[in-house]
XYZ file of C-alpha atoms in Angstrom:
228
model
C 0.193 0.125 -0.004
C 1.031 3.680 -0.794
C 3.027 6.197 2.196
C -0.096 8.674 1.284
C 1.977 11.630 2.163
C 4.907 10.429 -0.243
C 4.290 7.969 -2.988
C 1.001 9.448 -4.152
C 1.672 13.171 -4.029
C 4.973 12.082 -5.708
C 3.336 10.583 -8.480
C 0.677 13.531 -8.573
C 3.586 15.357 -9.172
C 5.169 13.685 -12.256
C 1.415 13.441 -13.850
C 1.712 17.373 -13.689
C 4.834 17.206 -15.839
C 3.261 14.583 -18.124
C 0.307 15.615 -19.122
C 0.439 18.602 -20.926
C 3.630 17.992 -23.684
C 2.164 15.791 -26.524
C 5.089 13.208 -26.416
C 4.224 11.889 -23.165
C 0.792 11.984 -23.190
C 0.129 8.307 -23.509
C 2.427 8.436 -20.314
C 0.445 10.536 -19.055
C -2.996 8.855 -19.162
C -1.416 5.517 -18.205
C -0.715 7.008 -14.855
C -3.499 9.060 -14.431
C -5.515 5.568 -14.676
C -2.950 4.063 -12.068
C -3.551 7.390 -9.515
C -7.114 6.676 -10.018
C -7.677 3.505 -9.260
C -5.274 3.708 -5.891
C -8.351 6.440 -4.442
C -11.484 3.269 -5.509
C -12.148 0.073 -5.284
C -10.089 -2.547 -7.068
C -13.468 -3.299 -9.023
C -13.769 -0.184 -10.641
C -10.119 -1.129 -12.264
C -10.066 -4.977 -12.171
C -7.355 -4.729 -9.770
C -6.397 -8.154 -7.344
C -4.060 -6.313 -5.256
C -6.658 -4.020 -2.480
C -6.722 -0.626 -2.970
C -6.873 2.526 -0.761
C -10.361 2.542 -0.784
C -10.369 -1.381 -0.380
C -8.704 -0.748 2.820
C -10.952 2.009 3.937
C -13.914 -0.239 3.471
C -12.658 -3.483 4.888
C -14.275 -4.491 8.046
C -16.701 -1.028 8.495
C -20.503 -1.739 9.991
C -23.011 0.328 8.576
C -22.766 2.778 12.249
C -19.166 3.728 11.528
C -19.886 5.519 8.573
C -21.740 8.001 10.633
C -19.487 8.800 12.757
C -18.306 12.277 13.733
C -15.541 12.410 15.510
C -15.664 16.588 16.609
C -17.673 19.141 15.269
C -14.474 20.022 12.873
C -14.617 16.443 11.230
C -17.053 15.140 8.857
C -18.129 11.635 8.376
C -17.342 8.961 5.999
C -20.627 8.673 4.619
C -20.305 12.222 3.683
C -16.806 11.817 2.068
C -17.837 9.376 0.042
C -21.021 11.166 -1.611
C -18.606 14.621 -1.824
C -15.954 12.671 -4.044
C -18.230 10.708 -6.036
C -20.308 13.677 -6.680
C -17.829 15.680 -7.427
C -16.121 12.963 -9.724
C -19.583 12.350 -11.831
C -19.928 16.402 -12.468
C -16.623 17.112 -13.759
C -16.242 14.391 -15.104
C -19.210 14.270 -17.011
C -20.905 17.492 -17.347
C -17.630 19.685 -17.769
C -14.957 17.009 -19.513
C -17.375 15.060 -21.692
C -20.436 17.101 -21.895
C -22.781 14.243 -20.858
C -25.280 12.974 -18.640
C -24.018 12.527 -15.292
C -24.068 8.724 -13.816
C -26.565 10.275 -10.805
C -29.770 9.858 -11.425
C -33.460 9.799 -10.532
C -32.874 5.903 -9.876
C -29.933 6.243 -8.275
C -31.282 8.984 -5.707
C -33.775 6.224 -4.863
C -31.269 3.570 -4.349
C -29.657 5.336 -2.193
C -32.590 6.311 -0.177
C -31.400 10.577 -0.784
C -33.548 13.348 -0.942
C -30.117 15.716 -2.050
C -28.575 16.115 -5.415
C -25.557 18.485 -4.503
C -21.895 17.650 -3.503
C -22.747 18.423 0.289
C -20.303 21.872 0.897
C -23.042 23.827 2.261
C -24.239 21.070 4.723
C -24.075 21.928 8.822
C -22.909 19.179 11.058
C -26.403 18.138 11.941
C -27.178 17.707 7.967
C -24.429 15.913 7.440
C -25.324 13.084 10.102
C -28.714 13.221 9.272
C -27.788 12.419 5.676
C -24.860 10.030 6.784
C -27.710 7.931 8.701
C -30.285 8.126 5.838
C -28.034 6.671 3.426
C -27.846 3.417 2.122
C -23.999 2.523 2.278
C -23.856 0.061 0.029
C -25.601 1.674 -2.979
C -22.986 4.946 -1.857
C -20.169 2.395 -2.543
C -22.235 1.184 -5.742
C -22.498 4.806 -6.950
C -19.414 5.438 -6.285
C -17.914 2.256 -8.172
C -20.326 3.527 -11.112
C -18.931 6.522 -11.236
C -15.237 5.634 -11.386
C -15.864 3.065 -13.995
C -17.190 5.639 -16.224
C -14.079 7.874 -15.116
C -11.815 5.405 -16.775
C -13.601 5.619 -20.002
C -13.351 8.843 -20.179
C -9.809 8.928 -19.396
C -8.951 6.483 -21.709
C -11.129 8.299 -24.745
C -9.246 11.640 -24.599
C -6.989 12.693 -27.301
C -3.967 15.394 -26.205
C -5.854 18.279 -28.029
C -8.924 17.285 -25.863
C -6.932 18.609 -22.468
C -6.414 22.196 -23.546
C -10.235 23.482 -23.389
C -11.550 25.507 -20.519
C -15.710 24.008 -19.407
C -18.363 25.544 -21.817
C -20.788 28.039 -20.186
C -23.669 25.546 -20.861
C -21.939 22.663 -19.066
C -21.206 25.334 -16.295
C -24.224 26.320 -15.711
C -25.582 22.647 -15.697
C -23.925 22.398 -12.496
C -26.636 24.613 -11.264
C -29.813 23.548 -13.055
C -29.033 20.189 -12.747
C -28.591 20.388 -8.692
C -25.116 19.604 -8.351
C -24.377 22.758 -6.912
C -26.151 25.283 -4.696
C -27.233 28.783 -4.780
C -24.934 29.071 -1.800
C -21.460 31.150 -1.379
C -20.376 27.221 0.311
C -21.270 25.425 -3.044
C -21.483 28.011 -5.920
C -17.329 28.988 -6.019
C -17.093 25.414 -7.449
C -19.032 26.625 -10.883
C -16.155 29.651 -10.799
C -13.462 27.226 -9.477
C -13.618 24.418 -12.438
C -14.484 27.531 -14.462
C -11.323 28.269 -14.560
C -9.204 25.191 -15.113
C -8.497 23.173 -18.553
C -9.382 19.644 -18.871
C -6.059 18.629 -17.766
C -6.504 21.001 -14.747
C -9.654 18.714 -13.846
C -7.774 15.649 -14.118
C -5.224 16.732 -11.629
C -7.513 17.864 -8.908
C -11.484 16.545 -9.241
C -10.559 13.388 -10.693
C -7.538 12.155 -9.031
C -5.944 13.999 -6.037
C -9.410 15.540 -4.387
C -10.071 11.738 -3.731
C -6.880 11.375 -1.647
C -7.978 14.761 -0.316
C -10.689 13.089 1.653
C -9.931 9.442 1.853
C -7.134 9.840 4.633
C -9.781 11.623 6.640
C -12.306 8.672 6.366
C -9.434 6.144 7.230
C -8.999 8.272 10.496
C -12.142 8.512 10.953
C -12.380 4.623 10.409
C -9.361 4.439 13.177
C -11.091 6.208 15.630
C -13.836 4.106 15.787
C -11.420 1.301 16.083
C -10.055 2.712 19.226
C -13.325 3.905 20.809
C -14.235 2.569 23.758
C -18.170 1.879 23.917
C-alpha cells in the first residue's frame, strides 16, 4: 500500500509534468489511470490487489459511516458522497458534456433527498444524511462513477486537454442540482470554470479523492479505538 504523504503526491507531481507535452500524453493517461485506481475499489479497475479504498471499506459497519469524531470533522458517508458527486459532475458534465451517472434511480436506491456535492451541509445535516443513505448503494454509485471516469480518461486525446468547460456545461452544474446557489457551494462553478481539462484531471478526478479518503481512514481508526 502506498505511503499517502509521499508516494501518492509524488505520482501526482509526475502526472503534472507528463500531462501537457504531446510526447508524454500516453504515459500521462496511463499514470492517471493508475492514480485513479488507488482511490477507488479494486472492482473499478479490475485490480486483484487491495486499493487504499478497499482498505478503508474493509470491516466497516453501517454505523461507522455516520461517526463524526468532532464538530470539525465530517463522516465517512459524507466524504464518499462528496468525492463521488464531484467526480461525476466534473467528469461527465464538464469534461465529456454528457449525462451524469447520478439520476433519479440512483437517488432512490441510495435513499437520499439531495443531489449536490454537500459543500453547504452543516454538522446536523451531515449526520442526518449519513444515517439515511444506503451505504452499499453509495459504494455502488461511486464504483459506477469511477468506471465511467476510466472510460473518459481512455477516450481523451491530447487536444482534448486544452479547453476550459463550456458556459452551458457550467450552468448545468446548477440546473441539474449538483451545485447550490449558496456561497459554500456555488464557488465551485467559477473555480472549475477557470481550469482546462488537464487541470480538472489533476484535481477533481484524481488528487481530490486523496484529500478526503485519509480523513475517512482516520475516522475508521477512531471507531476502532473508541471504548464503548
